[in-house]
PDB file of C-alpha atoms in Angstrom:
ATOM      1  CA  ASP C   9     -20.316-116.424  35.737  1.00 42.00           C
ATOM      2  CA  ILE C  10     -23.651-116.574  33.298  1.00 48.00           C
ATOM      3  CA  ALA C  11     -25.818-113.367  33.262  1.00 52.00           C
ATOM      4  CA  GLN C  12     -29.448-114.997  34.132  1.00 62.00           C
ATOM      5  CA  ASP C  13     -31.362-112.377  32.613  1.00 72.00           C
ATOM      6  CA  PRO C  14     -30.259-110.725  29.144  1.00 71.00           C
ATOM      7  CA  PRO C  15     -27.521-108.330  29.349  1.00 68.00           C
ATOM      8  CA  ARG C  16     -27.820-104.138  29.310  1.00 66.00           C
ATOM      9  CA  SER C  17     -27.178-103.963  25.549  1.00 66.00           C
ATOM     10  CA  TYR C  18     -29.831-106.461  24.887  1.00 65.00           C
ATOM     11  CA  TRP C  19     -32.286-104.218  26.301  1.00 68.00           C
ATOM     12  CA  THR C  20     -30.439-100.766  24.908  1.00 70.00           C
ATOM     13  CA  LEU C  21     -30.656-102.258  21.302  1.00 70.00           C
ATOM     14  CA  GLY C  22     -34.666-103.332  22.346  1.00 67.00           C
ATOM     15  CA  ALA C  23     -35.485 -99.847  23.329  1.00 73.00           C
ATOM     16  CA  ILE C  24     -34.544 -98.974  19.344  1.00 72.00           C
ATOM     17  CA  GLY C  25     -36.397-100.150  17.299  1.00 72.00           C
ATOM     18  CA  ARG C  26     -33.200-103.406  17.183  1.00 75.00           C
ATOM     19  CA  ASP C  27     -35.730-106.635  16.739  1.00 82.00           C
ATOM     20  CA  VAL C  28     -33.042-108.700  19.352  1.00 83.00           C
ATOM     21  CA  LEU C  29     -32.333-112.058  19.932  1.00 87.00           C
ATOM     22  CA  TRP C  30     -31.328-113.586  23.150  1.00 87.00           C
ATOM     23  CA  VAL C  31     -30.474-116.694  24.069  1.00 89.00           C
ATOM     24  CA  ARG C  32     -28.146-117.804  27.120  1.00 89.00           C
ATOM     25  CA  ALA C  33     -25.179-120.063  26.466  1.00 93.00           C
ATOM     26  CA  ASP C  34     -21.213-120.962  28.106  1.00 95.00           C
ATOM     27  CA  VAL C  35     -19.127-121.443  25.527  1.00 96.00           C
ATOM     28  CA  GLU C  36     -17.348-124.127  27.943  1.00 97.00           C
ATOM     29  CA  ASP C  37     -20.128-126.151  26.635  1.00 97.00           C
ATOM     30  CA  PRO C  38     -19.807-127.237  23.844  1.00 98.00           C
ATOM     31  CA  GLU C  39     -23.505-128.972  23.362  1.00 97.00           C
ATOM     32  CA  ALA C  40     -24.801-124.931  24.578  1.00 96.00           C
ATOM     33  CA  MET C  41     -22.702-123.590  21.392  1.00 97.00           C
ATOM     34  CA  GLU C  42     -24.737-125.110  19.051  1.00 97.00           C
ATOM     35  CA  ALA C  43     -28.199-124.890  20.865  1.00 96.00           C
ATOM     36  CA  ALA C  44     -27.159-120.777  20.700  1.00 96.00           C
ATOM     37  CA  VAL C  45     -26.194-121.837  16.349  1.00 97.00           C
ATOM     38  CA  ALA C  46     -29.613-123.583  16.090  1.00 97.00           C
ATOM     39  CA  ALA C  47     -31.745-121.346  18.014  1.00 95.00           C
ATOM     40  CA  THR C  48     -30.409-118.300  16.074  1.00 95.00           C
ATOM     41  CA  VAL C  49     -30.478-119.828  12.841  1.00 96.00           C
ATOM     42  CA  ALA C  50     -34.097-121.052  13.230  1.00 95.00           C
ATOM     43  CA  ALA C  51     -34.799-117.734  14.354  1.00 93.00           C
ATOM     44  CA  ARG C  52     -32.653-115.857  11.679  1.00 93.00           C
ATOM     45  CA  GLY C  53     -32.575-117.773   9.083  1.00 95.00           C
ATOM     46  CA  GLY C  54     -28.911-118.407   8.941  1.00 96.00           C
ATOM     47  CA  LEU C  55     -25.810-117.441  10.394  1.00 96.00           C
ATOM     48  CA  ASP C  56     -23.230-114.384   9.266  1.00 96.00           C
ATOM     49  CA  ILE C  57     -21.358-112.942  11.919  1.00 97.00           C
ATOM     50  CA  LEU C  58     -19.524-114.334  14.896  1.00 97.00           C
ATOM     51  CA  VAL C  59     -18.087-112.176  17.507  1.00 96.00           C
ATOM     52  CA  ASN C  60     -16.044-114.152  20.416  1.00 96.00           C
ATOM     53  CA  CYS C  61     -16.127-111.738  23.023  1.00 91.00           C
ATOM     54  CA  ALA C  62     -16.227-113.981  26.533  1.00 88.00           C
ATOM     55  CA  GLY C  63     -13.382-113.490  29.018  1.00 89.00           C
ATOM     56  CA  ARG C  64     -11.889-114.042  32.416  1.00 89.00           C
ATOM     57  CA  TYR C  65      -8.890-112.387  33.218  1.00 87.00           C
ATOM     58  CA  GLY C  66      -7.411-114.142  36.688  1.00 85.00           C
ATOM     59  CA  PRO C  67      -5.934-115.244  38.284  1.00 92.00           C
ATOM     60  CA  PHE C  68      -2.944-112.517  39.207  1.00 91.00           C
ATOM     61  CA  GLY C  69       0.032-113.927  40.269  1.00 92.00           C
ATOM     62  CA  PRO C  70       3.656-115.671  39.562  1.00 93.00           C
ATOM     63  CA  VAL C  71       3.417-119.048  37.618  1.00 95.00           C
ATOM     64  CA  HIS C  72       4.205-120.814  41.026  1.00 96.00           C
ATOM     65  CA  LEU C  73       1.624-119.434  43.508  1.00 94.00           C
ATOM     66  CA  VAL C  74      -1.199-120.056  41.252  1.00 94.00           C
ATOM     67  CA  ASP C  75      -4.320-121.365  41.414  1.00 96.00           C
ATOM     68  CA  PRO C  76      -4.213-124.233  38.122  1.00 97.00           C
ATOM     69  CA  GLY C  77      -7.766-124.975  38.444  1.00 97.00           C
ATOM     70  CA  ALA C  78      -8.156-121.081  38.673  1.00 95.00           C
ATOM     71  CA  TRP C  79      -5.620-120.856  35.080  1.00 97.00           C
ATOM     72  CA  ALA C  80      -7.027-123.942  33.684  1.00 97.00           C
ATOM     73  CA  ALA C  81     -10.483-121.843  34.461  1.00 97.00           C
ATOM     74  CA  ASN C  82      -8.926-119.161  32.495  1.00 95.00           C
ATOM     75  CA  ILE C  83      -7.876-121.326  29.232  1.00 97.00           C
ATOM     76  CA  ARG C  84     -11.495-123.266  28.969  1.00 97.00           C
ATOM     77  CA  THR C  85     -13.126-119.576  29.131  1.00 96.00           C
ATOM     78  CA  ASN C  86     -11.093-117.836  26.836  1.00 96.00           C
ATOM     79  CA  LEU C  87      -9.414-119.814  24.527  1.00 97.00           C
ATOM     80  CA  ILE C  88     -11.507-123.179  24.570  1.00 98.00           C
ATOM     81  CA  GLY C  89     -14.710-120.896  24.402  1.00 98.00           C
ATOM     82  CA  THR C  90     -13.691-119.560  21.325  1.00 98.00           C
ATOM     83  CA  PHE C  91     -13.149-122.619  19.950  1.00 98.00           C
ATOM     84  CA  ASN C  92     -16.122-124.318  20.395  1.00 98.00           C
ATOM     85  CA  ALA C  93     -18.116-120.732  19.670  1.00 98.00           C
ATOM     86  CA  ILE C  94     -15.947-121.508  16.354  1.00 98.00           C
ATOM     87  CA  ARG C  95     -16.848-125.318  15.670  1.00 98.00           C
ATOM     88  CA  ALA C  96     -20.667-124.769  16.464  1.00 98.00           C
ATOM     89  CA  ALA C  97     -20.935-121.845  14.204  1.00 98.00           C
ATOM     90  CA  VAL C  98     -18.811-122.806  11.418  1.00 98.00           C
ATOM     91  CA  PRO C  99     -21.129-125.699   9.560  1.00 98.00           C
ATOM     92  CA  ALA C 100     -24.053-122.928   9.624  1.00 98.00           C
ATOM     93  CA  MET C 101     -22.092-120.130   8.081  1.00 98.00           C
ATOM     94  CA  ILE C 102     -21.072-123.196   5.641  1.00 97.00           C
ATOM     95  CA  GLU C 103     -24.832-124.101   5.037  1.00 96.00           C
ATOM     96  CA  GLY C 104     -25.513-120.827   4.238  1.00 94.00           C
ATOM     97  CA  GLY C 105     -23.730-119.736   1.225  1.00 93.00           C
ATOM     98  CA  ARG C 106     -23.288-116.690   2.226  1.00 93.00           C
ATOM     99  CA  GLY C 107     -19.403-117.142   3.635  1.00 95.00           C
ATOM    100  CA  GLY C 108     -19.299-115.333   6.800  1.00 97.00           C
ATOM    101  CA  SER C 109     -16.904-113.093   9.752  1.00 98.00           C
ATOM    102  CA  ILE C 110     -15.944-114.441  12.841  1.00 98.00           C
ATOM    103  CA  ILE C 111     -14.006-111.692  14.466  1.00 98.00           C
ATOM    104  CA  ASN C 112     -11.648-112.908  18.230  1.00 97.00           C
ATOM    105  CA  LEU C 113     -11.384-110.494  20.913  1.00 94.00           C
ATOM    106  CA  SER C 114      -7.250-111.014  22.216  1.00 92.00           C
ATOM    107  CA  GLY C 115      -6.082-108.676  24.928  1.00 81.00           C
ATOM    108  CA  GLY C 116      -3.011-108.161  26.609  1.00 75.00           C
ATOM    109  CA  GLY C 117       0.012-110.837  26.508  1.00 74.00           C
ATOM    110  CA  SER C 118      -0.842-111.990  23.523  1.00 81.00           C
ATOM    111  CA  SER C 119       2.221-110.372  21.730  1.00 78.00           C
ATOM    112  CA  LYS C 120       4.835-109.908  24.539  1.00 79.00           C
ATOM    113  CA  GLY C 121       4.915-111.955  27.787  1.00 82.00           C
ATOM    114  CA  ARG C 122       3.067-110.289  31.420  1.00 85.00           C
ATOM    115  CA  PRO C 123       4.197-111.177  34.790  1.00 87.00           C
ATOM    116  CA  THR C 124       1.925-112.135  36.853  1.00 89.00           C
ATOM    117  CA  PHE C 125      -1.265-112.789  33.878  1.00 90.00           C
ATOM    118  CA  SER C 126       0.123-116.289  32.453  1.00 94.00           C
ATOM    119  CA  ALA C 127      -3.015-117.181  32.550  1.00 94.00           C
ATOM    120  CA  TYR C 128      -4.474-114.227  30.085  1.00 93.00           C
ATOM    121  CA  ALA C 129      -1.651-114.117  28.190  1.00 93.00           C
ATOM    122  CA  SER C 130      -1.291-117.761  27.276  1.00 96.00           C
ATOM    123  CA  SER C 131      -4.940-118.025  26.687  1.00 96.00           C
ATOM    124  CA  LYS C 132      -5.108-114.486  24.382  1.00 94.00           C
ATOM    125  CA  THR C 133      -1.597-115.709  22.384  1.00 95.00           C
ATOM    126  CA  GLY C 134      -3.926-119.493  22.067  1.00 96.00           C
ATOM    127  CA  VAL C 135      -6.648-116.978  20.483  1.00 97.00           C
ATOM    128  CA  VAL C 136      -4.511-115.385  17.816  1.00 97.00           C
ATOM    129  CA  ARG C 137      -2.993-118.304  16.577  1.00 97.00           C
ATOM    130  CA  LEU C 138      -6.486-119.938  16.579  1.00 98.00           C
ATOM    131  CA  THR C 139      -7.695-117.318  14.342  1.00 98.00           C
ATOM    132  CA  GLU C 140      -4.894-117.053  11.764  1.00 97.00           C
ATOM    133  CA  THR C 141      -5.252-120.622  11.132  1.00 98.00           C
ATOM    134  CA  VAL C 142      -8.947-121.159  11.123  1.00 98.00           C
ATOM    135  CA  ALA C 143      -8.849-118.246   8.932  1.00 98.00           C
ATOM    136  CA  GLU C 144      -6.668-120.222   6.348  1.00 98.00           C
ATOM    137  CA  GLU C 145      -8.873-122.816   6.631  1.00 98.00           C
ATOM    138  CA  LEU C 146     -12.207-121.404   6.407  1.00 98.00           C
ATOM    139  CA  ARG C 147     -11.052-119.214   3.070  1.00 97.00           C
ATOM    140  CA  PRO C 148     -12.577-121.751   0.426  1.00 97.00           C
ATOM    141  CA  PHE C 149     -15.820-120.566   1.596  1.00 97.00           C
ATOM    142  CA  GLY C 150     -15.540-117.371   1.763  1.00 97.00           C
ATOM    143  CA  ILE C 151     -15.903-117.261   5.252  1.00 98.00           C
ATOM    144  CA  THR C 152     -13.237-114.316   7.022  1.00 97.00           C
ATOM    145  CA  ALA C 153     -11.555-114.129  10.682  1.00 98.00           C
ATOM    146  CA  ASN C 154     -10.249-111.563  13.051  1.00 97.00           C
ATOM    147  CA  VAL C 155      -9.232-110.641  16.384  1.00 96.00           C
ATOM    148  CA  MET C 156      -8.997-107.519  17.606  1.00 95.00           C
ATOM    149  CA  ALA C 157      -7.311-106.197  20.301  1.00 91.00           C
ATOM    150  CA  PRO C 158      -8.553-103.010  22.136  1.00 86.00           C
ATOM    151  CA  GLY C 159      -6.617-101.623  24.299  1.00 84.00           C
ATOM    152  CA  GLY C 160      -7.715-101.334  28.830  1.00 87.00           C
ATOM    153  CA  VAL C 161     -11.614-101.009  28.409  1.00 86.00           C
ATOM    154  CA  TYR C 162     -13.436-100.783  31.343  1.00 84.00           C
ATOM    155  CA  THR C 163     -15.406-103.560  32.828  1.00 83.00           C
ATOM    156  CA  GLU C 164     -15.872-105.830  35.476  1.00 84.00           C
ATOM    157  CA  MET C 165     -12.736-107.084  34.980  1.00 84.00           C
ATOM    158  CA  THR C 166     -10.589-104.223  35.253  1.00 86.00           C
ATOM    159  CA  GLU C 167     -12.654-104.047  38.838  1.00 88.00           C
ATOM    160  CA  GLU C 168     -11.053-107.806  38.701  1.00 86.00           C
ATOM    161  CA  LEU C 169      -7.736-107.042  38.888  1.00 85.00           C
ATOM    162  CA  LEU C 170      -8.615-103.679  41.233  1.00 88.00           C
ATOM    163  CA  ARG C 171      -9.454-106.497  44.032  1.00 87.00           C
ATOM    164  CA  SER C 172      -5.980-107.396  43.271  1.00 81.00           C
ATOM    165  CA  PRO C 173      -3.028-105.118  44.585  1.00 70.00           C
ATOM    166  CA  GLY C 174      -0.770-107.656  45.826  1.00 80.00           C
ATOM    167  CA  LEU C 175      -1.075-109.531  43.307  1.00 83.00           C
ATOM    168  CA  ALA C 176      -0.868-107.686  39.653  1.00 83.00           C
ATOM    169  CA  THR C 177       2.405-105.755  39.592  1.00 83.00           C
ATOM    170  CA  PRO C 178       2.099-101.784  40.029  1.00 86.00           C
ATOM    171  CA  GLY C 179       2.685-101.074  36.615  1.00 85.00           C
ATOM    172  CA  ASP C 180      -0.666-103.144  36.111  1.00 84.00           C
ATOM    173  CA  VAL C 181      -2.763-101.944  38.688  1.00 86.00           C
ATOM    174  CA  ALA C 182      -1.822 -98.131  38.383  1.00 89.00           C
ATOM    175  CA  GLU C 183      -3.481 -98.768  34.046  1.00 88.00           C
ATOM    176  CA  ALA C 184      -6.488 -99.830  35.245  1.00 87.00           C
ATOM    177  CA  GLU C 185      -7.126 -97.303  37.714  1.00 91.00           C
ATOM    178  CA  ARG C 186      -6.280 -95.267  34.952  1.00 91.00           C
ATOM    179  CA  ILE C 187      -9.242 -96.783  33.028  1.00 90.00           C
ATOM    180  CA  ARG C 188     -11.475 -96.538  35.679  1.00 91.00           C
ATOM    181  CA  ALA C 189     -10.831 -93.134  35.721  1.00 92.00           C
ATOM    182  CA  THR C 190     -11.219 -92.405  32.439  1.00 91.00           C
ATOM    183  CA  GLY C 191     -13.352 -95.214  31.194  1.00 88.00           C
ATOM    184  CA  GLY C 192     -10.253 -96.021  28.783  1.00 89.00           C
ATOM    185  CA  THR C 193     -11.011 -97.632  25.115  1.00 88.00           C
ATOM    186  CA  PRO C 194     -14.746 -96.261  24.062  1.00 87.00           C
ATOM    187  CA  PRO C 195     -16.833 -99.671  23.892  1.00 85.00           C
ATOM    188  CA  GLU C 196     -18.415 -97.678  20.677  1.00 88.00           C
ATOM    189  CA  ARG C 197     -14.729 -97.999  18.912  1.00 89.00           C
ATOM    190  CA  ILE C 198     -14.912-100.983  19.272  1.00 90.00           C
ATOM    191  CA  GLY C 199     -18.340-101.808  17.946  1.00 90.00           C
ATOM    192  CA  GLU C 200     -17.403 -99.984  14.916  1.00 92.00           C
ATOM    193  CA  LEU C 201     -14.395-102.189  13.819  1.00 93.00           C
ATOM    194  CA  ALA C 202     -16.065-104.976  14.621  1.00 94.00           C
ATOM    195  CA  VAL C 203     -19.382-103.583  12.580  1.00 94.00           C
ATOM    196  CA  PHE C 204     -16.233-102.853   9.603  1.00 95.00           C
ATOM    197  CA  LEU C 205     -14.490-106.267  10.000  1.00 95.00           C
ATOM    198  CA  ALA C 206     -17.900-107.844   9.290  1.00 94.00           C
ATOM    199  CA  SER C 207     -18.686-106.185   6.215  1.00 92.00           C
ATOM    200  CA  ASP C 208     -17.354-106.112   2.285  1.00 87.00           C
TER     201      ASP C 208
END
């Protein structure tokens, strides 16, 4: 679901004096992503950095038991949504003439099989290969593309898994419980890596 109101980070950045533009858009809608880029360029005079972090986790369960519609929805958000955002952003980066940086988020399952997470693992593996491909395509324009696998971060996706204990493996449930208890990978570390990858 798309949030009706700006996310917490919008208010946090505004509170410390940052000038933040918030545009509501659905990554699954190519035209919505084009409109979001256009709004950004109009407000800021260009676009230099794209971070793709929209994602969904489920459905969970053995591949022969999962709902095909839910499986396809995961691919639409995680993989096609990433493609839509890149496709919309690249022309603005090229036109700006300054190069740019694309940073995509991958996740567990992109480096090995992940039982009961077939949609998530497939979509995130696709994000890795998409990133490798666009990195080669965009190199002549001075645009870099990198992928981050941040590890277990405590988000609503963690709670989604914990609400489905019979469909995920016991090991994944235990890991989600650990992440909820400890907070997992600090979001600040992910932000620091993104800033590094987007910098000179």
